[in-house]
Coordinates of C-alpha atoms in Angstrom, one line a residue:
Chain A
X1 CA 126.3 216.2 159.3
X2 CA 128.2 212.9 158.2
X3 CA 128.0 212.4 153.7
X4 CA 129.2 208.9 154.4
X5 CA 130.1 206.9 157.4
X6 CA 132.2 203.8 156.7
X7 CA 131.7 201.2 159.6
X8 CA 134.4 198.9 159.6
X9 CA 133.0 196.1 162.0
X10 CA 129.3 196.2 162.4
X11 CA 128.6 194.8 165.4
X12 CA 127.0 196.2 169.0
X13 CA 128.9 199.4 168.9
X14 CA 129.9 199.5 165.4
X15 CA 125.8 199.4 164.5
X16 CA 124.4 201.0 167.4
X17 CA 126.9 204.3 166.0
X18 CA 125.2 203.8 162.7
X19 CA 121.7 203.3 164.1
X20 CA 122.0 207.0 166.6
X21 CA 123.3 209.1 163.7
X22 CA 120.6 207.5 161.4
X23 CA 118.0 208.1 164.0
X24 CA 118.7 211.7 164.4
X25 CA 119.2 212.6 160.6
X26 CA 122.8 213.2 160.9
X27 CA 124.5 211.0 158.6
X28 CA 123.2 210.6 154.7
X29 CA 125.2 207.3 153.5
X30 CA 126.6 204.4 156.0
X31 CA 129.0 201.6 154.1
X32 CA 129.4 198.5 156.0
X33 CA 132.7 195.9 156.0
X34 CA 133.3 193.3 158.1
X35 CA 134.8 189.4 157.9
X36 CA 131.3 187.7 158.0
X37 CA 128.6 187.6 155.4
X38 CA 125.5 186.6 157.2
X39 CA 126.4 189.3 159.9
X40 CA 126.1 191.9 157.2
X41 CA 123.5 191.0 155.5
X42 CA 121.7 191.0 159.0
X43 CA 123.0 194.5 159.4
X44 CA 121.2 195.3 155.6
X45 CA 118.1 194.0 156.4
X46 CA 117.8 195.7 159.1
X47 CA 118.8 199.1 158.1
X48 CA 122.2 199.6 160.0
X49 CA 124.0 199.6 156.8
X50 CA 122.8 200.9 153.0
X51 CA 125.5 199.2 151.5
X52 CA 128.7 196.6 152.3
X53 CA 132.3 195.6 151.3
X54 CA 134.3 192.9 152.7
X55 CA 137.0 195.1 151.7
X56 CA 137.9 197.9 154.0
X57 CA 139.6 199.7 151.3
X58 CA 136.7 199.5 148.9
X59 CA 134.6 200.5 152.2
X60 CA 135.8 203.3 152.9
X61 CA 136.3 205.0 149.0
X62 CA 134.4 208.3 149.6
X63 CA 133.7 208.3 153.5
X64 CA 134.3 211.8 155.4
X65 CA 134.0 209.6 158.6
X66 CA 135.4 206.0 159.4
X67 CA 134.7 204.4 162.2
X68 CA 136.7 201.3 163.1
X69 CA 135.0 199.0 165.4
X70 CA 136.8 195.8 165.0
X71 CA 138.2 193.8 168.1
X72 CA 141.3 195.1 169.4
X73 CA 143.7 192.3 167.7
X74 CA 142.7 193.4 164.0
X75 CA 143.1 197.0 164.3
X76 CA 146.6 196.8 162.8
X77 CA 145.1 194.9 159.7
X78 CA 142.2 197.4 159.1
X79 CA 144.6 200.2 159.3
X80 CA 147.0 197.9 156.8
X81 CA 143.9 197.8 154.4
X82 CA 142.9 201.2 154.5
X83 CA 145.7 202.9 154.2
X84 CA 145.9 205.0 150.8
X85 CA 142.1 204.2 150.2
X86 CA 140.8 207.1 152.8
X87 CA 139.2 210.2 150.8
X88 CA 140.6 213.6 151.3
X89 CA 139.5 215.1 154.6
X90 CA 138.2 212.1 155.6
X91 CA 138.3 211.4 159.7
X92 CA 139.0 208.1 161.3
X93 CA 138.1 206.9 164.9
X94 CA 137.6 204.1 166.7
X95 CA 136.2 202.0 169.5
X96 CA 138.6 200.6 171.0
X97 CA 138.9 199.6 175.4
X98 CA 142.4 200.4 174.8
X99 CA 144.4 203.5 173.3
X100 CA 148.1 202.3 173.9
X101 CA 148.1 200.0 171.3
X102 CA 145.7 201.9 168.9
X103 CA 148.6 204.2 168.8
X104 CA 151.0 201.8 168.3
X105 CA 149.2 200.3 165.7
X106 CA 149.2 203.5 164.1
X107 CA 152.7 204.0 163.9
X108 CA 153.2 200.8 162.7
X109 CA 151.0 200.9 159.9
X110 CA 151.7 204.9 158.8
X111 CA 155.3 205.8 160.1
X112 CA 153.3 208.4 162.7
X113 CA 149.9 209.1 164.0
X114 CA 148.4 210.5 161.5
X115 CA 146.6 214.1 162.3
X116 CA 143.1 212.7 160.7
X117 CA 143.3 210.0 163.2
X118 CA 141.1 210.5 166.9
X119 CA 141.2 207.3 169.2
X120 CA 138.1 207.1 171.2
X121 CA 136.5 204.8 173.5
X122 CA 132.5 204.7 174.0
X123 CA 132.1 203.5 177.3
X124 CA 129.0 201.5 176.6
X125 CA 128.2 197.9 175.8
X126 CA 125.9 195.0 176.4
X127 CA 126.4 191.4 177.2
X128 CA 125.5 190.9 173.6
X129 CA 127.1 191.2 169.9
X130 CA 127.0 191.6 166.9
X131 CA 124.6 193.5 164.3
X132 CA 121.3 192.2 165.8
X133 CA 122.7 193.6 168.9
X134 CA 122.6 196.8 167.9
X135 CA 120.3 199.6 168.6
X136 CA 120.2 203.6 168.7
X137 CA 119.8 204.4 172.1
X138 CA 123.0 202.6 173.3
X139 CA 125.3 205.4 173.5
X140 CA 123.0 208.0 175.4
X141 CA 123.8 209.3 178.3
X142 CA 127.3 207.7 177.9
X143 CA 130.7 208.7 178.5
X144 CA 132.6 209.1 175.6
X145 CA 136.2 209.5 176.2
X146 CA 138.8 211.1 173.0
X147 CA 142.5 210.7 173.3
X148 CA 144.1 212.9 170.5
X149 CA 147.7 213.7 170.6
X150 CA 149.4 216.7 169.9
X151 CA 149.7 216.1 166.3
X152 CA 146.3 215.4 166.0
X153 CA 144.0 217.9 163.8
X154 CA 141.7 219.7 166.2
X155 CA 139.1 219.9 163.3
X156 CA 139.0 216.3 163.3
X157 CA 138.9 216.0 166.9
X158 CA 135.7 218.3 166.8
X159 CA 134.1 216.6 163.9
X160 CA 134.4 213.1 166.1
X161 CA 133.3 215.0 169.3
X162 CA 130.1 216.4 167.6
X163 CA 129.5 213.0 166.4
X164 CA 129.1 211.3 169.5
X165 CA 127.5 214.6 171.1
X166 CA 124.4 213.4 168.1
X167 CA 123.9 210.1 170.0
X168 CA 123.5 211.5 173.2
X169 CA 126.9 210.9 174.7
X170 CA 129.1 213.1 176.8
X171 CA 132.5 213.8 175.6
X172 CA 135.6 214.1 177.1
X173 CA 139.5 214.3 176.2
X174 CA 142.2 212.9 178.2
X175 CA 145.9 211.4 176.8
X176 CA 146.1 208.1 176.1
X177 CA 148.0 206.7 178.7
X178 CA 145.8 208.1 181.3
X179 CA 142.6 206.3 179.7
X180 CA 144.1 202.9 179.8
X181 CA 144.8 203.5 183.5
X182 CA 141.8 205.0 184.4
X183 CA 139.5 201.8 182.7
X184 CA 142.5 199.3 184.1
X185 CA 140.7 200.2 187.4
X186 CA 137.4 200.4 186.7
X187 CA 136.7 197.9 184.1
X188 CA 139.9 195.6 183.1
X189 CA 140.6 194.6 186.4
X190 CA 137.0 194.1 187.9
X191 CA 136.7 191.3 184.4
X192 CA 140.2 190.0 185.7
X193 CA 138.7 189.3 189.2
X194 CA 135.4 187.8 188.3
X195 CA 136.8 185.5 185.8
X196 CA 139.6 184.6 187.9
X197 CA 137.0 183.9 190.9
X198 CA 134.3 181.8 189.3
X199 CA 137.6 179.7 187.1
X200 CA 139.4 179.4 190.9
X201 CA 135.6 177.8 191.9
X202 CA 134.9 175.7 188.9
X203 CA 138.5 174.1 189.3
X204 CA 137.5 173.3 193.1
X205 CA 136.8 169.9 194.0
X206 CA 133.3 170.6 195.0
X207 CA 132.4 172.9 192.4
X208 CA 129.1 171.7 191.5
X209 CA 127.8 171.7 195.3
X210 CA 129.8 175.9 195.3
X211 CA 127.9 177.0 192.8
X212 CA 124.5 175.3 193.8
X213 CA 124.7 177.5 196.9
X214 CA 125.3 180.6 195.0
X215 CA 123.1 183.3 195.4
X216 CA 122.0 186.8 193.8
X217 CA 125.1 188.6 195.0
X218 CA 127.2 185.9 192.9
X219 CA 125.4 186.1 190.1
X220 CA 125.8 190.2 189.9
X221 CA 129.4 190.0 190.9
X222 CA 130.0 187.5 188.5
X223 CA 127.7 189.0 185.2
X224 CA 131.2 189.9 183.5
X225 CA 133.0 186.6 183.6
X226 CA 129.9 185.7 180.7
X227 CA 132.0 188.1 178.7
X228 CA 133.8 187.1 175.4
X229 CA 136.9 185.5 176.0
X230 CA 138.7 186.1 173.1
X231 CA 137.6 189.8 173.5
X232 CA 138.8 190.1 176.7
X233 CA 142.2 188.2 176.5
X234 CA 142.9 190.7 173.5
X235 CA 142.3 193.9 176.1
X236 CA 144.1 192.3 178.9
X237 CA 147.2 191.7 176.9
X238 CA 146.5 195.2 174.9
X239 CA 146.7 196.8 178.7
X240 CA 149.0 194.7 180.3
X241 CA 150.8 197.4 181.9
X242 CA 148.3 199.2 183.7
X243 CA 146.4 196.2 184.5
X244 CA 149.6 194.3 185.9
X245 CA 149.9 197.2 188.1
X246 CA 146.5 197.1 189.3
X247 CA 146.1 193.5 189.9
X248 CA 149.4 193.5 192.3
X249 CA 148.3 196.6 194.3
X250 CA 144.7 194.7 194.3
X251 CA 146.3 191.7 195.4
X252 CA 148.2 193.3 197.8
X253 CA 145.3 194.6 199.7
X254 CA 143.8 190.9 199.8
X255 CA 146.6 190.4 202.1
X256 CA 145.6 193.5 204.3
X257 CA 142.3 192.4 204.5
X258 CA 143.7 188.0 205.4
X259 CA 145.9 190.0 207.8
X260 CA 143.1 192.3 209.3
X261 CA 140.7 189.0 209.6
X262 CA 144.0 187.0 211.3
X263 CA 144.1 189.5 213.9
X264 CA 140.5 190.2 214.3
X265 CA 140.7 193.7 213.7
X266 CA 137.3 194.2 213.6
X267 CA 137.6 198.2 213.4
X268 CA 139.9 197.9 210.6
X269 CA 137.6 195.8 208.6
X270 CA 134.3 198.1 209.5
X271 CA 136.5 201.4 208.4
X272 CA 137.4 199.9 204.8
X273 CA 133.6 198.5 204.4
X274 CA 132.0 201.3 205.5
X275 CA 134.3 203.6 203.0
X276 CA 133.5 201.3 200.2
X277 CA 129.8 201.6 200.9
X278 CA 129.7 205.7 200.9
X279 CA 132.0 205.8 197.8
X280 CA 129.5 203.3 196.0
X281 CA 126.2 204.9 197.2
X282 CA 127.6 208.5 196.2
X283 CA 128.5 207.1 192.6
X284 CA 125.3 205.2 192.4
X285 CA 123.3 208.3 193.2
X286 CA 125.0 210.8 191.1
X287 CA 124.6 208.7 188.1
Chain B
X1 CA 101.4 173.6 211.6
X2 CA 103.4 175.9 214.2
X3 CA 100.9 177.1 217.0
X4 CA 103.4 179.9 217.9
X5 CA 106.2 181.3 216.5
X6 CA 109.0 183.5 218.1
X7 CA 110.6 185.5 215.8
X8 CA 113.7 187.4 217.4
X9 CA 114.6 190.3 214.8
X10 CA 111.8 191.0 212.9
X11 CA 114.3 192.6 209.3
X12 CA 113.9 191.1 206.1
X13 CA 115.1 187.4 207.4
X14 CA 112.5 187.1 209.9
X15 CA 110.0 188.8 209.1
X16 CA 109.5 187.2 205.9
X17 CA 109.6 184.0 207.4
X18 CA 106.6 185.4 209.4
X19 CA 105.2 186.4 206.1
X20 CA 105.4 183.0 204.7
X21 CA 104.0 180.7 207.0
X22 CA 101.2 183.2 207.6
X23 CA 100.6 183.2 203.8
X24 CA 100.2 179.5 203.5
X25 CA 98.5 179.0 207.0
X26 CA 101.4 177.4 208.2
X27 CA 101.7 179.3 212.0
X28 CA 99.0 180.1 214.5
X29 CA 100.4 183.5 216.1
X30 CA 103.6 185.6 215.5
X31 CA 105.6 186.9 218.7
X32 CA 107.7 189.4 217.5
X33 CA 110.9 190.2 219.4
X34 CA 113.8 193.2 218.9
X35 CA 115.5 196.2 220.3
X36 CA 113.8 198.9 218.4
X37 CA 110.5 199.9 219.4
X38 CA 109.7 201.4 215.6
X39 CA 110.9 198.6 214.0
X40 CA 108.4 196.2 215.9
X41 CA 105.3 198.5 215.8
X42 CA 105.9 198.4 211.8
X43 CA 106.1 194.8 212.2
X44 CA 102.4 195.0 214.1
X45 CA 100.9 197.5 211.8
X46 CA 102.2 195.5 208.3
X47 CA 100.9 192.4 209.9
X48 CA 104.4 190.2 210.3
X49 CA 103.9 189.8 214.0
X50 CA 100.5 189.9 215.9
X51 CA 102.5 191.0 219.1
X52 CA 105.8 191.7 220.2
X53 CA 107.8 191.7 223.1
X54 CA 111.3 193.6 223.7
X55 CA 112.8 190.7 226.2
X56 CA 113.8 187.6 224.1
X57 CA 112.6 185.6 226.7
X58 CA 109.2 187.0 227.4
X59 CA 108.6 186.2 223.3
X60 CA 109.7 182.9 223.7
X61 CA 107.5 181.7 226.1
X62 CA 104.8 179.2 225.0
X63 CA 106.2 179.2 221.5
X64 CA 106.6 176.1 219.6
X65 CA 109.1 177.3 217.3
X66 CA 111.7 180.1 217.8
X67 CA 113.2 181.5 214.6
X68 CA 116.3 183.6 215.7
X69 CA 117.2 186.2 213.1
X70 CA 119.7 188.9 214.6
X71 CA 122.9 189.9 213.7
X72 CA 125.9 187.0 214.3
X73 CA 126.9 189.4 217.1
X74 CA 123.9 189.5 219.0
X75 CA 123.1 185.2 218.9
X76 CA 125.3 184.7 221.6
X77 CA 123.4 187.2 224.2
X78 CA 119.8 186.3 222.3
X79 CA 120.4 182.4 223.9
X80 CA 121.5 183.7 226.8
X81 CA 118.3 185.3 227.0
X82 CA 115.9 182.8 226.0
X83 CA 117.7 180.3 228.2
X84 CA 115.4 178.6 230.9
X85 CA 112.3 180.4 229.4
X86 CA 111.3 177.8 226.3
X87 CA 108.4 176.0 226.7
X88 CA 108.6 172.2 226.9
X89 CA 109.5 170.7 223.1
X90 CA 110.1 173.9 221.4
X91 CA 112.3 173.7 218.7
X92 CA 115.1 176.8 218.0
X93 CA 117.2 177.7 214.4
X94 CA 118.5 180.3 213.5
X95 CA 119.1 182.4 209.9
X96 CA 122.8 183.4 210.8
X97 CA 125.3 183.1 207.2
X98 CA 128.2 181.5 209.3
X99 CA 127.0 178.5 211.5
X100 CA 130.9 177.8 213.4
X101 CA 130.1 180.5 215.3
X102 CA 126.5 179.9 216.2
X103 CA 127.5 176.6 217.6
X104 CA 130.0 177.7 219.6
X105 CA 127.5 180.3 221.0
X106 CA 125.4 178.0 222.0
X107 CA 128.3 175.5 223.6
X108 CA 129.2 178.8 225.7
X109 CA 125.7 179.7 227.0
X110 CA 124.7 175.8 227.3
X111 CA 127.5 174.0 228.0
X112 CA 126.8 172.1 224.6
X113 CA 124.9 172.0 222.0
X114 CA 120.9 171.5 222.8
X115 CA 119.2 168.8 220.7
X116 CA 116.2 171.0 220.1
X117 CA 118.7 173.8 218.2
X118 CA 118.6 173.8 214.7
X119 CA 121.5 175.5 213.2
X120 CA 120.2 177.0 209.7
X121 CA 121.2 179.3 207.1
X122 CA 118.2 180.7 204.3
X123 CA 120.1 181.6 201.2
X124 CA 118.1 184.3 200.5
X125 CA 118.5 188.1 200.6
X126 CA 118.0 191.7 199.3
X127 CA 119.7 194.7 200.1
X128 CA 117.2 196.3 202.3
X129 CA 116.8 195.5 205.9
X130 CA 114.3 195.9 208.6
X131 CA 110.3 194.7 208.7
X132 CA 108.8 197.1 206.1
X133 CA 111.5 195.0 203.5
X134 CA 110.2 192.1 204.4
X135 CA 107.8 189.9 202.2
X136 CA 106.4 186.4 201.7
X137 CA 107.8 185.3 198.7
X138 CA 111.4 185.7 199.8
X139 CA 112.8 182.3 200.4
X140 CA 110.7 180.5 197.4
X141 CA 113.1 178.1 195.5
X142 CA 116.1 179.7 197.6
X143 CA 118.1 177.1 199.0
X144 CA 118.3 176.6 202.9
X145 CA 121.2 174.5 204.5
X146 CA 120.8 173.2 207.8
X147 CA 123.4 172.0 209.6
X148 CA 122.1 169.6 212.6
X149 CA 125.1 167.9 214.7
X150 CA 124.8 164.5 215.7
X151 CA 123.3 165.2 219.0
X152 CA 120.4 167.0 217.3
X153 CA 117.2 165.5 217.8
X154 CA 116.0 164.2 214.3
X155 CA 112.6 165.3 215.4
X156 CA 113.8 169.1 215.6
X157 CA 115.2 169.0 212.2
X158 CA 112.5 167.5 210.4
X159 CA 110.3 170.2 212.0
X160 CA 113.0 173.0 210.8
X161 CA 112.9 171.0 207.6
X162 CA 109.2 171.2 207.0
X163 CA 108.8 174.9 208.3
X164 CA 111.5 175.8 205.2
X165 CA 109.5 174.1 202.7
X166 CA 105.8 175.6 203.5
X167 CA 107.8 178.7 202.4
X168 CA 108.8 177.0 199.0
X169 CA 112.4 177.0 200.1
X170 CA 114.8 173.9 198.9
X171 CA 116.5 172.6 201.8
X172 CA 120.0 170.7 202.3
X173 CA 121.7 169.9 205.4
X174 CA 125.6 169.8 205.6
X175 CA 128.0 169.6 208.3
X176 CA 128.7 173.0 210.1
X177 CA 132.2 173.3 209.0
X178 CA 131.7 172.2 205.6
X179 CA 128.7 175.0 205.1
X180 CA 131.5 177.7 206.3
X181 CA 133.8 176.9 203.8
X182 CA 131.2 176.7 201.2
X183 CA 130.0 179.9 201.7
X184 CA 133.5 181.5 202.2
X185 CA 133.5 180.8 198.4
X186 CA 130.5 182.1 196.9
X187 CA 129.0 184.5 199.2
X188 CA 132.0 185.9 202.0
X189 CA 135.0 186.0 199.6
X190 CA 132.7 188.3 196.9
X191 CA 131.8 190.4 199.4
X192 CA 135.2 191.2 200.4
X193 CA 136.6 191.6 196.8
X194 CA 134.1 193.9 196.4
X195 CA 134.3 196.0 199.3
X196 CA 138.1 195.6 199.1
X197 CA 138.6 197.0 194.9
X198 CA 135.6 199.9 195.6
X199 CA 137.7 201.4 198.8
X200 CA 140.9 200.9 196.5
X201 CA 139.4 202.9 193.6
X202 CA 137.8 205.6 196.7
X203 CA 141.5 206.3 198.0
X204 CA 142.7 206.9 194.7
X205 CA 144.3 210.1 194.0
X206 CA 142.0 210.5 191.2
X207 CA 139.1 208.9 192.5
X208 CA 136.0 211.4 191.1
X209 CA 137.3 210.7 187.7
X210 CA 137.6 207.0 188.2
X211 CA 134.3 206.5 189.2
X212 CA 133.3 208.9 186.8
X213 CA 133.9 206.1 184.3
X214 CA 132.8 203.1 185.5
X215 CA 129.6 201.4 183.5
X216 CA 127.8 198.9 184.1
X217 CA 129.8 196.1 184.5
X218 CA 131.5 198.1 187.5
X219 CA 127.9 198.9 188.6
X220 CA 126.9 194.7 189.1
X221 CA 130.3 193.7 190.4
X222 CA 130.6 196.3 193.2
X223 CA 126.4 196.1 194.2
X224 CA 127.9 194.0 197.1
X225 CA 129.8 196.5 198.6
X226 CA 126.5 198.4 199.3
X227 CA 125.7 196.2 201.8
X228 CA 125.5 196.6 205.4
X229 CA 129.3 196.9 206.7
X230 CA 128.5 196.2 210.3
X231 CA 126.9 192.9 209.2
X232 CA 129.5 192.3 207.1
X233 CA 132.4 193.1 209.8
X234 CA 130.9 190.0 211.6
X235 CA 130.1 187.5 209.1
X236 CA 134.0 188.3 208.3
X237 CA 135.3 187.8 211.7
X238 CA 132.9 185.1 212.1
X239 CA 134.3 182.8 209.2
X240 CA 137.5 184.3 209.4
X241 CA 139.7 181.1 209.1
X242 CA 137.8 179.7 205.7
X243 CA 137.6 183.3 204.6
X244 CA 141.0 183.8 205.1
X245 CA 142.2 181.0 203.6
X246 CA 140.1 181.3 200.6
X247 CA 141.0 185.2 200.3
X248 CA 144.7 184.3 200.5
X249 CA 144.0 181.3 197.5
X250 CA 142.7 184.0 195.8
X251 CA 145.7 186.6 195.8
X252 CA 147.9 183.5 194.6
X253 CA 145.5 183.5 191.6
X254 CA 145.7 186.9 190.8
X255 CA 149.7 186.7 190.9
X256 CA 149.2 184.0 188.6
X257 CA 147.4 186.0 186.4
X258 CA 149.4 189.1 186.6
X259 CA 152.6 186.5 185.3
X260 CA 150.5 185.7 182.6
X261 CA 150.3 189.2 181.9
X262 CA 153.7 189.8 182.1
X263 CA 154.4 186.6 179.9
X264 CA 151.7 188.0 177.5
X265 CA 150.7 184.0 177.8
X266 CA 147.3 185.1 175.9
X267 CA 146.5 180.9 175.6
X268 CA 146.8 180.9 179.2
X269 CA 144.6 184.1 179.7
X270 CA 141.9 182.7 177.1
X271 CA 141.9 179.1 178.9
X272 CA 141.5 180.9 182.1
X273 CA 138.3 183.2 180.5
X274 CA 136.3 180.6 178.7
X275 CA 136.4 178.0 181.6
X276 CA 135.3 180.8 183.5
X277 CA 132.3 181.5 181.0
X278 CA 131.4 178.0 180.5
X279 CA 131.0 177.7 184.6
X280 CA 129.4 180.5 184.7
X281 CA 126.9 180.3 181.8
X282 CA 126.5 176.3 183.1
X283 CA 125.5 177.7 186.5
X284 CA 122.6 180.4 185.0
X285 CA 120.8 178.0 182.8
X286 CA 120.8 175.7 185.8
X287 CA 119.3 178.1 188.3

């Protein structure tokens, strides 16, 4: 049971955690914090937060659990703002999509990664944002990855784990660098490919016509290219090392596919396409 | 009004044309033809075809309209099989995703592209196949591209156009080479990217784990990687020139994105991502 939860950044991610915990009676009071007053008022009107403050230091006062759910580029300033304001025994976790930079931010602000900070990443989302997009079921049956360090307090990790389980999520642990490599492959690279492809087509002379003849496959393939450009710029920059490596590896794959086409190597193409179909069908059936 | 329609290949594409025309009373009799007896029996039981033959030459006898809806790799043998069996004044059209090879196949079999052959491509489909997947609404509000040559009989083009309009489709005309470039960009390249990405991840040592943490964005992005590998091998080979050029162009884009990451060029990434989002959102809102 969390007595008082402070949610810094009451958007889809932060707001949905509050709603999920409230729905199962796992939290006493929720205090919100954010930059946009209108969003905070919406959050209060919707019953996501019980009250709010504009200043993170004030918002975390007396909270036993703090969830930092702001864009990656703002994590460091939130850490700086809550420094010295946390209650004794408070645990802090976050929801950022890249863990390496969150750990760097913590080191820069606190001099070390504090034992009460449990870096985490709930792998869930929709294309909508803001408090009005939040809903209690967002994390149900979703994966949450926690990336504690050796110096992290095991009790703090258990409390964060328990919190996510109350939301219906499955919780795993892995080293932060490994998390960032896995997410580069399954999430950050696909976003880069979708953004890159749509931009390439939009820059082609005959782009109106090209989009005109796009069909359902293209719509699904490019859905993630309608994501927030600012958020994705920050994620890609924050994970630039792992993502850059995956991008170059995939560019090499494309050269291989182009050579197979040149050589009319139908067997090779068939092998690649069938392996891909088998892997995806297996994944979908196990989902 | 079509008196007798012969559908060579009674799958999703061929079967749906028959159902759509029957639904609006635009066809007298439908004769099916295919390699698999069980599928033809299903088609007859479902009322898609009124009768069927295994031999294309027999199936087209007396038909005033012939729709060839077999995989790309079988078009040439269908042309050879119907040669000399068509009724006087019969019009033949097809549904293949690449037009250049259909025209090559016609030249190889008939010595020239016959005036009664109207190469075409209905841009519609689902992930399902076979007669049981066919439905009358498949082409409603979808684009059909016809790629007649200078030598094509204008009356034949008009009859094919009228047929597709009766199914609720929008019909455009363009040169075959241009069709193949547009489809390389909007359909064939995305399929290559999705197949290529899933195969790359499946070949990575930690692939079980990678797929485990894949989320909704990855599911949509890779949906087309669950497509039929044989069909897509044929399409990619048939359009290898335009597709190879697009693949290499896109690989160059990825190198550019990787360099922008290396240089931490946030403004450049933001510009690419926002242009892509704007283009896609504009496309979706106009759909």
